[in-house]
Amino acid sequence: MKTTAEVIIIGGGVNGCAAAYYLAKRGIKDVIVLEASDSIGHGGSSRNGGGVRQSGRDIRELPYAMYAIQHQWPTLSEELGVDVEYCQKGNLRLGKTEEHLKKLNKLATNAQSVGLDVRMIDGKEVKEINPYLSDEIIGASWCPTDGHANPLMTTLAYYKRAVELGVSFVKGAPVKEIKKIKGKARQVVVEDGTVFEGETIILVAGYESREIARTVGIDIPMTKYFEEALVTEMQPHMFDQMLGTADADFYGHQSTHGSFVFGSECGLEEAIDKPIEDLSTSSLTMSAGCRAIMGYIPALKDAKVVRSWGGWLDLCIDGVPVISPVDEVPGLILACGFTGHGFGTAPAVGLMLSQMVEGEDTVVDISALRYDRFKSDR
Ligand SMILES: Cc1cc2nc3c(=O)[nH]c(=O)nc-3n(C[C@H](O)[C@H](O)[C@H](O)COP(=O)(O)OP(=O)(O)OC[C@H]3O[C@@H](n4cnc5c(N)ncnc54)[C@H](O)[C@@H]3O)c2cc1C
């Protein structure tokens, strides 16, 4: 087994696979991706709701979320040779009360300030866009360039193309430590003692990145957070938009196969305290999610849920990820803390990670996402 490479990537999720692909695409094919589990995309990357959205994001994330949608998602299936089921038919974030509209308006105004095409619409226009929604909805934010895609297909498409271009993937390789040699991140030690060596190490292992970064003295303020999703049986085609709500009690879309995929929350997630290996779902969240879904999309009241699943999020304390090289540990690049919305931005993140490896400026400025931005407010 090959154990040295120009670049070692820790984590085979959508961001790690995308980084591997964009590196190989620019000619850096001497890359090893170490994935702890036996399958690629075992983390949030294969479990998420597929939202590819700009609206509702923090303005620090918007430049690269917008870059991905303007320059990458529309041609991704063609580029990777796999249908990633990208559908760009807009995002409605729905509200039923004046409080909801206030919240949505604030988000929309922030996003407009950096050039995003998003606006508030009234209940009548909501129904014109999507006649299946409840009459109780009094308004929404509408972002026509948002959409959705299939997360499993996207992750595996990046993986497949990266392998075709020469990247090596090692599965069942849980990293426990990064080691410095002469002050520079150089070695990556796996649980069975195997040592991998690289000129550059990209740490993109979801929540587990925190423990691994600590081995070289870097601590990122992240917590882990459990989120659940469900899929319904196939329905006749109803609508193509991605939906969300001001309360964030559910979000989702109808897939190209007819099933609806929804993510939901019951409000007690912050108190979930179980080991990261535990992926079992709770009856509480699914029933809360179904109540919310029926409240907004009454047409789905008889749809049957065929499966539900859960996944862990890497929740960063200020709601946006850390994506940056680390000054104190030359050779180390961090990409973690995606806070539940790291799927839609993965093409841009993968590209920017490949640019960081080469020491280039990234396609958009993301200096606001540096690892050392956290300051005590006491
Ligand atoms: C239910 C749910 C719904 C979501 N919905 C959306 C959505 O609609 N839109 C959106 O944009 N985002 C969504 N997200 C978030 C999104 O899935 C993540 O932000 C994104 O997948 C992060 O990708 P990643 O590659 O950084 O991390 P991950 O997908 O978590 O991948 C990290 C990988 O690292 C591996 N790993 C962990 N520890 C080690 C180790 N020690 N050594 C080696 N490898 C290791 C893991 O096994 C994993 O494969 C959702 C997440 C969940 C759970």
JSON list of N, CA, C and O and ligand atoms in Angstrom, two decimals, residues 10-16 34-37 41-45 47-51 57 173-175 204-206 208 212 227-229 242 251 311-314 338 340-344, ligand 1:
[
{"chain": "A", "resi": 10, "resn": "ILE", "atom": "N", "xyz": [-7.66, 13.83, 4.95]},
{"chain": "A", "resi": 10, "resn": "ILE", "atom": "CA", "xyz": [-8.27, 13.01, 6.02]},
{"chain": "A", "resi": 10, "resn": "ILE", "atom": "C", "xyz": [-9.78, 13.22, 5.95]},
{"chain": "A", "resi": 10, "resn": "ILE", "atom": "O", "xyz": [-10.28, 14.30, 6.28]},
{"chain": "A", "resi": 11, "resn": "GLY", "atom": "N", "xyz": [-10.51, 12.21, 5.51]},
{"chain": "A", "resi": 11, "resn": "GLY", "atom": "CA", "xyz": [-11.97, 12.29, 5.43]},
{"chain": "A", "resi": 11, "resn": "GLY", "atom": "C", "xyz": [-12.48, 12.13, 4.00]},
{"chain": "A", "resi": 11, "resn": "GLY", "atom": "O", "xyz": [-12.16, 12.96, 3.13]},
{"chain": "A", "resi": 12, "resn": "GLY", "atom": "N", "xyz": [-13.26, 11.08, 3.79]},
{"chain": "A", "resi": 12, "resn": "GLY", "atom": "CA", "xyz": [-13.81, 10.81, 2.44]},
{"chain": "A", "resi": 12, "resn": "GLY", "atom": "C", "xyz": [-15.27, 11.19, 2.34]},
{"chain": "A", "resi": 12, "resn": "GLY", "atom": "O", "xyz": [-16.10, 10.42, 1.89]},
{"chain": "A", "resi": 13, "resn": "GLY", "atom": "N", "xyz": [-15.61, 12.39, 2.78]},
{"chain": "A", "resi": 13, "resn": "GLY", "atom": "CA", "xyz": [-16.96, 12.93, 2.56]},
{"chain": "A", "resi": 13, "resn": "GLY", "atom": "C", "xyz": [-16.96, 13.74, 1.27]},
{"chain": "A", "resi": 13, "resn": "GLY", "atom": "O", "xyz": [-16.00, 13.72, 0.50]},
{"chain": "A", "resi": 14, "resn": "VAL", "atom": "N", "xyz": [-18.05, 14.47, 1.05]},
{"chain": "A", "resi": 14, "resn": "VAL", "atom": "CA", "xyz": [-18.17, 15.20, -0.22]},
{"chain": "A", "resi": 14, "resn": "VAL", "atom": "C", "xyz": [-17.06, 16.24, -0.35]},
{"chain": "A", "resi": 14, "resn": "VAL", "atom": "O", "xyz": [-16.52, 16.45, -1.44]},
{"chain": "A", "resi": 15, "resn": "ASN", "atom": "N", "xyz": [-16.69, 16.88, 0.76]},
{"chain": "A", "resi": 15, "resn": "ASN", "atom": "CA", "xyz": [-15.65, 17.91, 0.66]},
{"chain": "A", "resi": 15, "resn": "ASN", "atom": "C", "xyz": [-14.27, 17.29, 0.41]},
{"chain": "A", "resi": 15, "resn": "ASN", "atom": "O", "xyz": [-13.49, 17.82, -0.39]},
{"chain": "A", "resi": 16, "resn": "GLY", "atom": "N", "xyz": [-13.98, 16.17, 1.07]},
{"chain": "A", "resi": 16, "resn": "GLY", "atom": "CA", "xyz": [-12.69, 15.49, 0.85]},
{"chain": "A", "resi": 16, "resn": "GLY", "atom": "C", "xyz": [-12.60, 14.95, -0.56]},
{"chain": "A", "resi": 16, "resn": "GLY", "atom": "O", "xyz": [-11.57, 15.08, -1.24]},
{"chain": "A", "resi": 34, "resn": "LEU", "atom": "N", "xyz": [-7.72, 9.32, 3.22]},
{"chain": "A", "resi": 34, "resn": "LEU", "atom": "CA", "xyz": [-7.90, 8.34, 4.30]},
{"chain": "A", "resi": 34, "resn": "LEU", "atom": "C", "xyz": [-9.31, 8.48, 4.85]},
{"chain": "A", "resi": 34, "resn": "LEU", "atom": "O", "xyz": [-9.69, 9.55, 5.34]},
{"chain": "A", "resi": 35, "resn": "GLU", "atom": "N", "xyz": [-10.09, 7.43, 4.77]},
{"chain": "A", "resi": 35, "resn": "GLU", "atom": "CA", "xyz": [-11.47, 7.45, 5.26]},
{"chain": "A", "resi": 35, "resn": "GLU", "atom": "C", "xyz": [-11.60, 6.42, 6.38]},
{"chain": "A", "resi": 35, "resn": "GLU", "atom": "O", "xyz": [-11.26, 5.25, 6.22]},
{"chain": "A", "resi": 36, "resn": "ALA", "atom": "N", "xyz": [-12.14, 6.88, 7.53]},
{"chain": "A", "resi": 36, "resn": "ALA", "atom": "CA", "xyz": [-12.22, 6.00, 8.70]},
{"chain": "A", "resi": 36, "resn": "ALA", "atom": "C", "xyz": [-13.13, 4.80, 8.47]},
{"chain": "A", "resi": 36, "resn": "ALA", "atom": "O", "xyz": [-12.83, 3.68, 8.89]},
{"chain": "A", "resi": 37, "resn": "SER", "atom": "N", "xyz": [-14.26, 5.02, 7.83]},
{"chain": "A", "resi": 37, "resn": "SER", "atom": "CA", "xyz": [-15.23, 3.93, 7.71]},
{"chain": "A", "resi": 37, "resn": "SER", "atom": "C", "xyz": [-14.93, 3.09, 6.47]},
{"chain": "A", "resi": 37, "resn": "SER", "atom": "O", "xyz": [-14.01, 3.39, 5.72]},
{"chain": "A", "resi": 41, "resn": "GLY", "atom": "N", "xyz": [-18.36, 8.66, 1.95]},
{"chain": "A", "resi": 41, "resn": "GLY", "atom": "CA", "xyz": [-19.58, 9.42, 2.24]},
{"chain": "A", "resi": 41, "resn": "GLY", "atom": "C", "xyz": [-20.35, 8.89, 3.43]},
{"chain": "A", "resi": 41, "resn": "GLY", "atom": "O", "xyz": [-21.57, 9.09, 3.52]},
{"chain": "A", "resi": 42, "resn": "HIS", "atom": "N", "xyz": [-19.65, 8.26, 4.36]},
{"chain": "A", "resi": 42, "resn": "HIS", "atom": "CA", "xyz": [-20.34, 7.66, 5.51]},
{"chain": "A", "resi": 42, "resn": "HIS", "atom": "C", "xyz": [-20.89, 8.74, 6.46]},
{"chain": "A", "resi": 42, "resn": "HIS", "atom": "O", "xyz": [-21.83, 8.51, 7.20]},
{"chain": "A", "resi": 43, "resn": "GLY", "atom": "N", "xyz": [-20.32, 9.94, 6.42]},
{"chain": "A", "resi": 43, "resn": "GLY", "atom": "CA", "xyz": [-20.78, 11.01, 7.31]},
{"chain": "A", "resi": 43, "resn": "GLY", "atom": "C", "xyz": [-22.00, 11.72, 6.74]},
{"chain": "A", "resi": 43, "resn": "GLY", "atom": "O", "xyz": [-22.80, 11.13, 6.00]},
{"chain": "A", "resi": 44, "resn": "GLY", "atom": "N", "xyz": [-22.12, 13.01, 7.06]},
{"chain": "A", "resi": 44, "resn": "GLY", "atom": "CA", "xyz": [-23.28, 13.78, 6.59]},
{"chain": "A", "resi": 44, "resn": "GLY", "atom": "C", "xyz": [-23.43, 13.75, 5.07]},
{"chain": "A", "resi": 44, "resn": "GLY", "atom": "O", "xyz": [-24.54, 13.93, 4.55]},
{"chain": "A", "resi": 45, "resn": "SER", "atom": "N", "xyz": [-22.34, 13.51, 4.37]},
{"chain": "A", "resi": 45, "resn": "SER", "atom": "CA", "xyz": [-22.37, 13.62, 2.91]},
{"chain": "A", "resi": 45, "resn": "SER", "atom": "C", "xyz": [-23.36, 12.69, 2.22]},
{"chain": "A", "resi": 45, "resn": "SER", "atom": "O", "xyz": [-23.84, 13.00, 1.14]},
{"chain": "A", "resi": 47, "resn": "ARG", "atom": "N", "xyz": [-26.06, 11.52, 3.89]},
{"chain": "A", "resi": 47, "resn": "ARG", "atom": "CA", "xyz": [-27.26, 11.50, 4.73]},
{"chain": "A", "resi": 47, "resn": "ARG", "atom": "C", "xyz": [-28.04, 12.81, 4.66]},
{"chain": "A", "resi": 47, "resn": "ARG", "atom": "O", "xyz": [-29.03, 12.97, 5.36]},
{"chain": "A", "resi": 48, "resn": "ASN", "atom": "N", "xyz": [-27.57, 13.75, 3.87]},
{"chain": "A", "resi": 48, "resn": "ASN", "atom": "CA", "xyz": [-28.19, 15.07, 3.98]},
{"chain": "A", "resi": 48, "resn": "ASN", "atom": "C", "xyz": [-29.39, 15.26, 3.06]},
{"chain": "A", "resi": 48, "resn": "ASN", "atom": "O", "xyz": [-29.72, 14.40, 2.26]},
{"chain": "A", "resi": 49, "resn": "GLY", "atom": "N", "xyz": [-30.03, 16.42, 3.23]},
{"chain": "A", "resi": 49, "resn": "GLY", "atom": "CA", "xyz": [-31.28, 16.71, 2.52]},
{"chain": "A", "resi": 49, "resn": "GLY", "atom": "C", "xyz": [-31.09, 17.20, 1.10]},
{"chain": "A", "resi": 49, "resn": "GLY", "atom": "O", "xyz": [-32.06, 17.49, 0.40]},
{"chain": "A", "resi": 50, "resn": "GLY", "atom": "N", "xyz": [-29.85, 17.36, 0.64]},
{"chain": "A", "resi": 50, "resn": "GLY", "atom": "CA", "xyz": [-29.60, 17.70, -0.76]},
{"chain": "A", "resi": 50, "resn": "GLY", "atom": "C", "xyz": [-29.82, 19.16, -1.12]},
{"chain": "A", "resi": 50, "resn": "GLY", "atom": "O", "xyz": [-29.83, 19.50, -2.30]},
{"chain": "A", "resi": 51, "resn": "GLY", "atom": "N", "xyz": [-29.96, 20.03, -0.14]},
{"chain": "A", "resi": 51, "resn": "GLY", "atom": "CA", "xyz": [-30.19, 21.45, -0.45]},
{"chain": "A", "resi": 51, "resn": "GLY", "atom": "C", "xyz": [-28.95, 22.09, -1.04]},
{"chain": "A", "resi": 51, "resn": "GLY", "atom": "O", "xyz": [-27.86, 21.98, -0.49]},
{"chain": "A", "resi": 57, "resn": "ARG", "atom": "N", "xyz": [-28.10, 31.85, 4.17]},
{"chain": "A", "resi": 57, "resn": "ARG", "atom": "CA", "xyz": [-26.72, 31.68, 4.64]},
{"chain": "A", "resi": 57, "resn": "ARG", "atom": "C", "xyz": [-26.16, 32.96, 5.25]},
{"chain": "A", "resi": 57, "resn": "ARG", "atom": "O", "xyz": [-26.57, 34.06, 4.90]},
{"chain": "A", "resi": 173, "resn": "ALA", "atom": "N", "xyz": [-9.58, 3.43, 7.53]},
{"chain": "A", "resi": 173, "resn": "ALA", "atom": "CA", "xyz": [-8.31, 4.01, 8.02]},
{"chain": "A", "resi": 173, "resn": "ALA", "atom": "C", "xyz": [-8.59, 5.19, 8.95]},
{"chain": "A", "resi": 173, "resn": "ALA", "atom": "O", "xyz": [-8.45, 6.35, 8.56]},
{"chain": "A", "resi": 174, "resn": "PRO", "atom": "N", "xyz": [-9.02, 4.89, 10.20]},
{"chain": "A", "resi": 174, "resn": "PRO", "atom": "CA", "xyz": [-9.31, 6.00, 11.13]},
{"chain": "A", "resi": 174, "resn": "PRO", "atom": "C", "xyz": [-8.03, 6.68, 11.63]},
{"chain": "A", "resi": 174, "resn": "PRO", "atom": "O", "xyz": [-7.21, 6.06, 12.28]},
{"chain": "A", "resi": 175, "resn": "VAL", "atom": "N", "xyz": [-7.91, 7.94, 11.29]},
{"chain": "A", "resi": 175, "resn": "VAL", "atom": "CA", "xyz": [-6.72, 8.70, 11.69]},
{"chain": "A", "resi": 175, "resn": "VAL", "atom": "C", "xyz": [-6.82, 9.06, 13.16]},
{"chain": "A", "resi": 175, "resn": "VAL", "atom": "O", "xyz": [-7.88, 9.48, 13.63]},
{"chain": "A", "resi": 204, "resn": "VAL", "atom": "N", "xyz": [-10.42, 17.20, 6.77]},
{"chain": "A", "resi": 204, "resn": "VAL", "atom": "CA", "xyz": [-11.82, 17.47, 6.39]},
{"chain": "A", "resi": 204, "resn": "VAL", "atom": "C", "xyz": [-12.67, 16.27, 6.84]},
{"chain": "A", "resi": 204, "resn": "VAL", "atom": "O", "xyz": [-13.33, 15.61, 6.06]},
{"chain": "A", "resi": 205, "resn": "ALA", "atom": "N", "xyz": [-12.61, 16.02, 8.15]},
{"chain": "A", "resi": 205, "resn": "ALA", "atom": "CA", "xyz": [-13.20, 14.79, 8.72]},
{"chain": "A", "resi": 205, "resn": "ALA", "atom": "C", "xyz": [-14.45, 15.07, 9.54]},
{"chain": "A", "resi": 205, "resn": "ALA", "atom": "O", "xyz": [-14.73, 14.37, 10.51]},
{"chain": "A", "resi": 206, "resn": "GLY", "atom": "N", "xyz": [-15.22, 16.09, 9.16]},
{"chain": "A", "resi": 206, "resn": "GLY", "atom": "CA", "xyz": [-16.45, 16.38, 9.90]},
{"chain": "A", "resi": 206, "resn": "GLY", "atom": "C", "xyz": [-16.13, 16.72, 11.35]},
{"chain": "A", "resi": 206, "resn": "GLY", "atom": "O", "xyz": [-15.08, 17.31, 11.65]},
{"chain": "A", "resi": 208, "resn": "GLU", "atom": "N", "xyz": [-15.15, 14.96, 13.74]},
{"chain": "A", "resi": 208, "resn": "GLU", "atom": "CA", "xyz": [-13.94, 14.32, 14.26]},
{"chain": "A", "resi": 208, "resn": "GLU", "atom": "C", "xyz": [-12.68, 15.14, 13.99]},
{"chain": "A", "resi": 208, "resn": "GLU", "atom": "O", "xyz": [-11.64, 14.91, 14.58]},
{"chain": "A", "resi": 212, "resn": "ILE", "atom": "N", "xyz": [-8.66, 15.48, 15.93]},
{"chain": "A", "resi": 212, "resn": "ILE", "atom": "CA", "xyz": [-7.43, 15.28, 15.15]},
{"chain": "A", "resi": 212, "resn": "ILE", "atom": "C", "xyz": [-6.60, 16.57, 15.13]},
{"chain": "A", "resi": 212, "resn": "ILE", "atom": "O", "xyz": [-5.39, 16.55, 15.29]},
{"chain": "A", "resi": 227, "resn": "GLU", "atom": "N", "xyz": [-28.85, 15.27, 13.35]},
{"chain": "A", "resi": 227, "resn": "GLU", "atom": "CA", "xyz": [-30.01, 15.70, 12.57]},
{"chain": "A", "resi": 227, "resn": "GLU", "atom": "C", "xyz": [-30.60, 14.51, 11.82]},
{"chain": "A", "resi": 227, "resn": "GLU", "atom": "O", "xyz": [-29.87, 13.59, 11.44]},
{"chain": "A", "resi": 228, "resn": "GLU", "atom": "N", "xyz": [-31.92, 14.55, 11.61]},
{"chain": "A", "resi": 228, "resn": "GLU", "atom": "CA", "xyz": [-32.60, 13.41, 10.99]},
{"chain": "A", "resi": 228, "resn": "GLU", "atom": "C", "xyz": [-33.27, 13.80, 9.68]},
{"chain": "A", "resi": 228, "resn": "GLU", "atom": "O", "xyz": [-33.63, 14.95, 9.47]},
{"chain": "A", "resi": 229, "resn": "ALA", "atom": "N", "xyz": [-33.44, 12.80, 8.84]},
{"chain": "A", "resi": 229, "resn": "ALA", "atom": "CA", "xyz": [-34.11, 13.01, 7.55]},
{"chain": "A", "resi": 229, "resn": "ALA", "atom": "C", "xyz": [-35.01, 11.81, 7.26]},
{"chain": "A", "resi": 229, "resn": "ALA", "atom": "O", "xyz": [-34.87, 10.75, 7.90]},
{"chain": "A", "resi": 242, "resn": "MET", "atom": "N", "xyz": [-36.97, 23.75, -3.76]},
{"chain": "A", "resi": 242, "resn": "MET", "atom": "CA", "xyz": [-36.52, 23.34, -2.43]},
{"chain": "A", "resi": 242, "resn": "MET", "atom": "C", "xyz": [-37.36, 24.16, -1.46]},
{"chain": "A", "resi": 242, "resn": "MET", "atom": "O", "xyz": [-37.61, 25.35, -1.69]},
{"chain": "A", "resi": 251, "resn": "TYR", "atom": "N", "xyz": [-37.28, 20.94, 6.09]},
{"chain": "A", "resi": 251, "resn": "TYR", "atom": "CA", "xyz": [-36.88, 21.43, 4.77]},
{"chain": "A", "resi": 251, "resn": "TYR", "atom": "C", "xyz": [-36.89, 20.22, 3.86]},
{"chain": "A", "resi": 251, "resn": "TYR", "atom": "O", "xyz": [-36.83, 19.07, 4.32]},
{"chain": "A", "resi": 311, "resn": "GLY", "atom": "N", "xyz": [-27.76, 11.63, 11.06]},
{"chain": "A", "resi": 311, "resn": "GLY", "atom": "CA", "xyz": [-26.33, 11.87, 10.79]},
{"chain": "A", "resi": 311, "resn": "GLY", "atom": "C", "xyz": [-25.84, 13.00, 11.68]},
{"chain": "A", "resi": 311, "resn": "GLY", "atom": "O", "xyz": [-26.63, 13.82, 12.16]},
{"chain": "A", "resi": 312, "resn": "TRP", "atom": "N", "xyz": [-24.54, 12.99, 11.92]},
{"chain": "A", "resi": 312, "resn": "TRP", "atom": "CA", "xyz": [-23.95, 14.01, 12.79]},
{"chain": "A", "resi": 312, "resn": "TRP", "atom": "C", "xyz": [-23.47, 15.21, 11.99]},
{"chain": "A", "resi": 312, "resn": "TRP", "atom": "O", "xyz": [-22.91, 15.05, 10.90]},
{"chain": "A", "resi": 313, "resn": "LEU", "atom": "N", "xyz": [-23.68, 16.35, 12.55]},
{"chain": "A", "resi": 313, "resn": "LEU", "atom": "CA", "xyz": [-23.19, 17.61, 11.96]},
{"chain": "A", "resi": 313, "resn": "LEU", "atom": "C", "xyz": [-22.02, 18.12, 12.77]},
{"chain": "A", "resi": 313, "resn": "LEU", "atom": "O", "xyz": [-21.96, 17.91, 13.99]},
{"chain": "A", "resi": 314, "resn": "ASP", "atom": "N", "xyz": [-21.14, 18.86, 12.10]},
{"chain": "A", "resi": 314, "resn": "ASP", "atom": "CA", "xyz": [-20.03, 19.53, 12.78]},
{"chain": "A", "resi": 314, "resn": "ASP", "atom": "C", "xyz": [-20.44, 21.00, 12.93]},
{"chain": "A", "resi": 314, "resn": "ASP", "atom": "O", "xyz": [-20.31, 21.79, 12.02]},
{"chain": "A", "resi": 338, "resn": "PHE", "atom": "N", "xyz": [-18.88, 22.68, 9.14]},
{"chain": "A", "resi": 338, "resn": "PHE", "atom": "CA", "xyz": [-19.80, 23.12, 8.07]},
{"chain": "A", "resi": 338, "resn": "PHE", "atom": "C", "xyz": [-21.23, 23.39, 8.56]},
{"chain": "A", "resi": 338, "resn": "PHE", "atom": "O", "xyz": [-22.07, 23.89, 7.81]},
{"chain": "A", "resi": 340, "resn": "GLY", "atom": "N", "xyz": [-24.08, 22.03, 9.12]},
{"chain": "A", "resi": 340, "resn": "GLY", "atom": "CA", "xyz": [-25.35, 21.60, 8.53]},
{"chain": "A", "resi": 340, "resn": "GLY", "atom": "C", "xyz": [-25.65, 22.14, 7.16]},
{"chain": "A", "resi": 340, "resn": "GLY", "atom": "O", "xyz": [-26.74, 21.94, 6.65]},
{"chain": "A", "resi": 341, "resn": "HIS", "atom": "N", "xyz": [-24.68, 22.85, 6.54]},
{"chain": "A", "resi": 341, "resn": "HIS", "atom": "CA", "xyz": [-24.96, 23.30, 5.17]},
{"chain": "A", "resi": 341, "resn": "HIS", "atom": "C", "xyz": [-23.73, 23.22, 4.29]},
{"chain": "A", "resi": 341, "resn": "HIS", "atom": "O", "xyz": [-23.51, 24.06, 3.43]},
{"chain": "A", "resi": 342, "resn": "GLY", "atom": "N", "xyz": [-22.97, 22.15, 4.47]},
{"chain": "A", "resi": 342, "resn": "GLY", "atom": "CA", "xyz": [-21.72, 22.00, 3.71]},
{"chain": "A", "resi": 342, "resn": "GLY", "atom": "C", "xyz": [-21.84, 21.18, 2.45]},
{"chain": "A", "resi": 342, "resn": "GLY", "atom": "O", "xyz": [-20.84, 20.96, 1.76]},
{"chain": "A", "resi": 343, "resn": "PHE", "atom": "N", "xyz": [-23.05, 20.71, 2.13]},
{"chain": "A", "resi": 343, "resn": "PHE", "atom": "CA", "xyz": [-23.18, 19.95, 0.89]},
{"chain": "A", "resi": 343, "resn": "PHE", "atom": "C", "xyz": [-23.23, 20.88, -0.33]},
{"chain": "A", "resi": 343, "resn": "PHE", "atom": "O", "xyz": [-22.46, 20.74, -1.27]},
{"chain": "A", "resi": 344, "resn": "GLY", "atom": "N", "xyz": [-24.12, 21.87, -0.26]},
{"chain": "A", "resi": 344, "resn": "GLY", "atom": "CA", "xyz": [-24.33, 22.75, -1.42]},
{"chain": "A", "resi": 344, "resn": "GLY", "atom": "C", "xyz": [-23.08, 23.52, -1.84]},
{"chain": "A", "resi": 344, "resn": "GLY", "atom": "O", "xyz": [-22.96, 23.92, -3.00]},
{"chain": "B", "resi": 1, "resn": "LIG", "atom": "C1", "xyz": [-29.61, 14.95, 8.21]},
{"chain": "B", "resi": 1, "resn": "LIG", "atom": "C2", "xyz": [-28.71, 15.95, 7.55]},
{"chain": "B", "resi": 1, "resn": "LIG", "atom": "C3", "xyz": [-29.23, 16.85, 6.62]},
{"chain": "B", "resi": 1, "resn": "LIG", "atom": "C4", "xyz": [-28.41, 17.80, 5.98]},
{"chain": "B", "resi": 1, "resn": "LIG", "atom": "N1", "xyz": [-28.93, 18.59, 4.99]},
{"chain": "B", "resi": 1, "resn": "LIG", "atom": "C5", "xyz": [-28.12, 19.41, 4.27]},
{"chain": "B", "resi": 1, "resn": "LIG", "atom": "C6", "xyz": [-28.61, 20.15, 3.16]},
{"chain": "B", "resi": 1, "resn": "LIG", "atom": "O1", "xyz": [-29.78, 20.03, 2.78]},
{"chain": "B", "resi": 1, "resn": "LIG", "atom": "N2", "xyz": [-27.75, 20.98, 2.47]},
{"chain": "B", "resi": 1, "resn": "LIG", "atom": "C7", "xyz": [-26.43, 21.10, 2.82]},
{"chain": "B", "resi": 1, "resn": "LIG", "atom": "O2", "xyz": [-25.70, 21.89, 2.20]},
{"chain": "B", "resi": 1, "resn": "LIG", "atom": "N3", "xyz": [-25.93, 20.38, 3.87]},
{"chain": "B", "resi": 1, "resn": "LIG", "atom": "C8", "xyz": [-26.73, 19.54, 4.59]},
{"chain": "B", "resi": 1, "resn": "LIG", "atom": "N4", "xyz": [-26.23, 18.80, 5.63]},
{"chain": "B", "resi": 1, "resn": "LIG", "atom": "C9", "xyz": [-24.82, 18.97, 6.00]},
{"chain": "B", "resi": 1, "resn": "LIG", "atom": "C10", "xyz": [-23.88, 18.27, 5.05]},
{"chain": "B", "resi": 1, "resn": "LIG", "atom": "O3", "xyz": [-24.22, 16.90, 4.95]},
{"chain": "B", "resi": 1, "resn": "LIG", "atom": "C11", "xyz": [-22.44, 18.39, 5.57]},
{"chain": "B", "resi": 1, "resn": "LIG", "atom": "O4", "xyz": [-22.15, 19.74, 5.87]},
{"chain": "B", "resi": 1, "resn": "LIG", "atom": "C12", "xyz": [-21.45, 17.89, 4.54]},
{"chain": "B", "resi": 1, "resn": "LIG", "atom": "O5", "xyz": [-21.79, 16.59, 4.12]},
{"chain": "B", "resi": 1, "resn": "LIG", "atom": "C13", "xyz": [-20.07, 17.92, 5.12]},
{"chain": "B", "resi": 1, "resn": "LIG", "atom": "O6", "xyz": [-19.24, 17.16, 4.29]},
{"chain": "B", "resi": 1, "resn": "LIG", "atom": "P1", "xyz": [-17.78, 16.81, 4.78]},
{"chain": "B", "resi": 1, "resn": "LIG", "atom": "O7", "xyz": [-17.14, 16.07, 3.66]},
{"chain": "B", "resi": 1, "resn": "LIG", "atom": "O8", "xyz": [-17.11, 18.03, 5.28]},
{"chain": "B", "resi": 1, "resn": "LIG", "atom": "O9", "xyz": [-18.02, 15.90, 6.08]},
{"chain": "B", "resi": 1, "resn": "LIG", "atom": "P2", "xyz": [-18.62, 14.46, 6.24]},
{"chain": "B", "resi": 1, "resn": "LIG", "atom": "O10", "xyz": [-19.62, 14.12, 5.21]},
{"chain": "B", "resi": 1, "resn": "LIG", "atom": "O11", "xyz": [-19.05, 14.31, 7.66]},
{"chain": "B", "resi": 1, "resn": "LIG", "atom": "O12", "xyz": [-17.37, 13.55, 5.96]},
{"chain": "B", "resi": 1, "resn": "LIG", "atom": "C14", "xyz": [-16.31, 13.41, 6.88]},
{"chain": "B", "resi": 1, "resn": "LIG", "atom": "C15", "xyz": [-15.71, 12.05, 6.62]},
{"chain": "B", "resi": 1, "resn": "LIG", "atom": "O13", "xyz": [-14.58, 11.91, 7.48]},
{"chain": "B", "resi": 1, "resn": "LIG", "atom": "C16", "xyz": [-14.58, 10.61, 7.98]},
{"chain": "B", "resi": 1, "resn": "LIG", "atom": "N5", "xyz": [-13.82, 10.59, 9.21]},
{"chain": "B", "resi": 1, "resn": "LIG", "atom": "C17", "xyz": [-14.25, 10.94, 10.46]},
{"chain": "B", "resi": 1, "resn": "LIG", "atom": "N6", "xyz": [-13.26, 10.72, 11.35]},
{"chain": "B", "resi": 1, "resn": "LIG", "atom": "C18", "xyz": [-12.19, 10.27, 10.66]},
{"chain": "B", "resi": 1, "resn": "LIG", "atom": "C19", "xyz": [-10.90, 9.88, 11.04]},
{"chain": "B", "resi": 1, "resn": "LIG", "atom": "N7", "xyz": [-10.49, 9.90, 12.33]},
{"chain": "B", "resi": 1, "resn": "LIG", "atom": "N8", "xyz": [-10.04, 9.42, 10.07]},
{"chain": "B", "resi": 1, "resn": "LIG", "atom": "C20", "xyz": [-10.43, 9.36, 8.76]},
{"chain": "B", "resi": 1, "resn": "LIG", "atom": "N9", "xyz": [-11.68, 9.73, 8.36]},
{"chain": "B", "resi": 1, "resn": "LIG", "atom": "C21", "xyz": [-12.54, 10.19, 9.30]},
{"chain": "B", "resi": 1, "resn": "LIG", "atom": "C22", "xyz": [-16.05, 10.26, 8.18]},
{"chain": "B", "resi": 1, "resn": "LIG", "atom": "O14", "xyz": [-16.27, 8.85, 8.22]},
{"chain": "B", "resi": 1, "resn": "LIG", "atom": "C23", "xyz": [-16.66, 10.92, 6.97]},
{"chain": "B", "resi": 1, "resn": "LIG", "atom": "O15", "xyz": [-16.78, 10.05, 5.86]},
{"chain": "B", "resi": 1, "resn": "LIG", "atom": "C24", "xyz": [-27.03, 17.86, 6.31]},
{"chain": "B", "resi": 1, "resn": "LIG", "atom": "C25", "xyz": [-26.49, 16.96, 7.23]},
{"chain": "B", "resi": 1, "resn": "LIG", "atom": "C26", "xyz": [-27.32, 16.00, 7.85]},
{"chain": "B", "resi": 1, "resn": "LIG", "atom": "C27", "xyz": [-26.69, 15.03, 8.83]}
]
